[in-house]
């Protein structure tokens, strides 16, 4: 008889924990995702005329260290047979 009462107390405790976790999850979802923000973010308009012209300094590319770099060799396409027509069927 004592084990039945202990088991019932354990189940009641688990129900309380489940209710608490559900409440916390609902609270986090409400305040994190569903609730609308209190203030709308300001939209800042950027006009291209106010930005000016971008100046790129190409003299960096004339660095001697960069001159020592070699381009990659061109990769030729594979000429052999590429494999089975349908690789997903069993042998």
PDB file of C-alpha atoms in Angstrom:
ATOM      1  CA  UNK A   1       0.000   0.000   0.000  1.00  0.00           C
ATOM      2  CA  UNK A   2       2.854   2.357   0.796  1.00  0.00           C
ATOM      3  CA  UNK A   3       4.393   1.943  -2.651  1.00  0.00           C
ATOM      4  CA  UNK A   4       1.093   2.915  -4.289  1.00  0.00           C
ATOM      5  CA  UNK A   5       0.952   6.151  -2.271  1.00  0.00           C
ATOM      6  CA  UNK A   6       4.607   6.903  -2.996  1.00  0.00           C
ATOM      7  CA  UNK A   7       4.023   6.281  -6.690  1.00  0.00           C
ATOM      8  CA  UNK A   8       1.024   8.621  -6.655  1.00  0.00           C
ATOM      9  CA  UNK A   9       3.095  11.348  -4.944  1.00  0.00           C
ATOM     10  CA  UNK A  10       5.828  10.869  -7.531  1.00  0.00           C
ATOM     11  CA  UNK A  11       3.319  11.202 -10.382  1.00  0.00           C
ATOM     12  CA  UNK A  12       1.813  14.327  -8.800  1.00  0.00           C
ATOM     13  CA  UNK A  13       5.312  15.844  -8.528  1.00  0.00           C
ATOM     14  CA  UNK A  14       5.981  15.027 -12.191  1.00  0.00           C
ATOM     15  CA  UNK A  15       2.685  16.674 -13.170  1.00  0.00           C
ATOM     16  CA  UNK A  16       3.703  19.846 -11.303  1.00  0.00           C
ATOM     17  CA  UNK A  17       7.085  19.826 -13.044  1.00  0.00           C
ATOM     18  CA  UNK A  18       5.383  19.372 -16.427  1.00  0.00           C
ATOM     19  CA  UNK A  19       3.008  22.275 -15.724  1.00  0.00           C
ATOM     20  CA  UNK A  20       5.936  24.480 -14.665  1.00  0.00           C
ATOM     21  CA  UNK A  21       7.946  23.617 -17.785  1.00  0.00           C
ATOM     22  CA  UNK A  22       4.930  24.263 -20.013  1.00  0.00           C
ATOM     23  CA  UNK A  23       4.347  27.633 -18.339  1.00  0.00           C
ATOM     24  CA  UNK A  24       8.003  28.633 -18.703  1.00  0.00           C
ATOM     25  CA  UNK A  25       8.043  27.553 -22.354  1.00  0.00           C
ATOM     26  CA  UNK A  26       4.855  29.498 -23.086  1.00  0.00           C
ATOM     27  CA  UNK A  27       6.292  32.570 -21.339  1.00  0.00           C
ATOM     28  CA  UNK A  28       9.534  32.420 -23.334  1.00  0.00           C
ATOM     29  CA  UNK A  29       7.693  31.923 -26.614  1.00  0.00           C
ATOM     30  CA  UNK A  30       5.280  34.762 -25.849  1.00  0.00           C
ATOM     31  CA  UNK A  31       7.934  37.313 -24.919  1.00  0.00           C
ATOM     32  CA  UNK A  32      10.497  36.125 -27.432  1.00  0.00           C
ATOM     33  CA  UNK A  33       8.534  35.526 -30.604  1.00  0.00           C
ATOM     34  CA  UNK A  34       4.828  36.278 -30.477  1.00  0.00           C
ATOM     35  CA  UNK A  35       4.579  39.594 -28.633  1.00  0.00           C
ATOM     36  CA  UNK A  36       5.027  42.659 -30.819  1.00  0.00           C
ATOM     37  CA  UNK A  37       7.940  44.936 -29.913  1.00  0.00           C
ATOM     38  CA  UNK A  38       7.126  48.050 -27.918  1.00  0.00           C
ATOM     39  CA  UNK A  39       8.733  50.398 -30.390  1.00  0.00           C
ATOM     40  CA  UNK A  40       9.178  50.012 -34.106  1.00  0.00           C
ATOM     41  CA  UNK A  41      12.789  50.156 -35.319  1.00  0.00           C
ATOM     42  CA  UNK A  42      13.742  53.315 -37.118  1.00  0.00           C
ATOM     43  CA  UNK A  43      14.253  52.984 -40.832  1.00  0.00           C
ATOM     44  CA  UNK A  44      17.205  54.992 -42.034  1.00  0.00           C
ATOM     45  CA  UNK A  45      17.154  56.004 -45.659  1.00  0.00           C
ATOM     46  CA  UNK A  46      20.539  55.956 -47.362  1.00  0.00           C
ATOM     47  CA  UNK A  47      20.831  58.149 -50.403  1.00  0.00           C
ATOM     48  CA  UNK A  48      23.604  57.269 -52.873  1.00  0.00           C
ATOM     49  CA  UNK A  49      24.349  60.955 -53.449  1.00  0.00           C
ATOM     50  CA  UNK A  50      25.300  61.379 -49.792  1.00  0.00           C
ATOM     51  CA  UNK A  51      27.620  58.369 -49.765  1.00  0.00           C
ATOM     52  CA  UNK A  52      30.047  59.634 -52.369  1.00  0.00           C
ATOM     53  CA  UNK A  53      32.264  57.610 -54.663  1.00  0.00           C
ATOM     54  CA  UNK A  54      34.132  54.528 -53.473  1.00  0.00           C
ATOM     55  CA  UNK A  55      37.889  54.766 -53.974  1.00  0.00           C
ATOM     56  CA  UNK A  56      39.725  51.467 -54.471  1.00  0.00           C
ATOM     57  CA  UNK A  57      43.467  51.412 -53.900  1.00  0.00           C
ATOM     58  CA  UNK A  58      44.874  48.981 -56.497  1.00  0.00           C
ATOM     59  CA  UNK A  59      48.483  49.647 -55.469  1.00  0.00           C
ATOM     60  CA  UNK A  60      48.108  46.878 -52.881  1.00  0.00           C
ATOM     61  CA  UNK A  61      48.043  44.365 -55.732  1.00  0.00           C
ATOM     62  CA  UNK A  62      51.541  45.440 -56.777  1.00  0.00           C
ATOM     63  CA  UNK A  63      53.038  44.048 -53.564  1.00  0.00           C
ATOM     64  CA  UNK A  64      56.061  41.770 -54.318  1.00  0.00           C
ATOM     65  CA  UNK A  65      54.633  39.004 -52.159  1.00  0.00           C
ATOM     66  CA  UNK A  66      51.498  38.934 -54.291  1.00  0.00           C
ATOM     67  CA  UNK A  67      53.603  38.907 -57.461  1.00  0.00           C
ATOM     68  CA  UNK A  68      55.133  35.554 -56.383  1.00  0.00           C
ATOM     69  CA  UNK A  69      51.743  33.833 -56.334  1.00  0.00           C
ATOM     70  CA  UNK A  70      51.003  31.494 -59.224  1.00  0.00           C
ATOM     71  CA  UNK A  71      47.556  30.877 -60.688  1.00  0.00           C
ATOM     72  CA  UNK A  72      45.968  27.470 -60.324  1.00  0.00           C
ATOM     73  CA  UNK A  73      46.391  24.978 -63.127  1.00  0.00           C
ATOM     74  CA  UNK A  74      43.315  24.475 -65.237  1.00  0.00           C
ATOM     75  CA  UNK A  75      41.400  21.360 -64.237  1.00  0.00           C
ATOM     76  CA  UNK A  76      40.494  19.232 -67.227  1.00  0.00           C
ATOM     77  CA  UNK A  77      37.238  17.265 -67.262  1.00  0.00           C
ATOM     78  CA  UNK A  78      37.401  13.543 -66.460  1.00  0.00           C
ATOM     79  CA  UNK A  79      37.574  11.442 -69.637  1.00  0.00           C
ATOM     80  CA  UNK A  80      36.872   7.983 -68.166  1.00  0.00           C
ATOM     81  CA  UNK A  81      33.666   6.230 -67.182  1.00  0.00           C
ATOM     82  CA  UNK A  82      32.067   7.990 -64.221  1.00  0.00           C
ATOM     83  CA  UNK A  83      30.413   5.000 -62.563  1.00  0.00           C
ATOM     84  CA  UNK A  84      27.041   3.325 -62.447  1.00  0.00           C
ATOM     85  CA  UNK A  85      24.018   4.841 -64.088  1.00  0.00           C
ATOM     86  CA  UNK A  86      21.986   4.627 -60.869  1.00  0.00           C
ATOM     87  CA  UNK A  87      24.246   4.417 -57.793  1.00  0.00           C
ATOM     88  CA  UNK A  88      21.311   3.863 -55.432  1.00  0.00           C
ATOM     89  CA  UNK A  89      20.246   0.432 -56.658  1.00  0.00           C
ATOM     90  CA  UNK A  90      21.905  -2.580 -54.983  1.00  0.00           C
ATOM     91  CA  UNK A  91      24.459  -4.693 -56.855  1.00  0.00           C
TER      92      UNK A  91
END
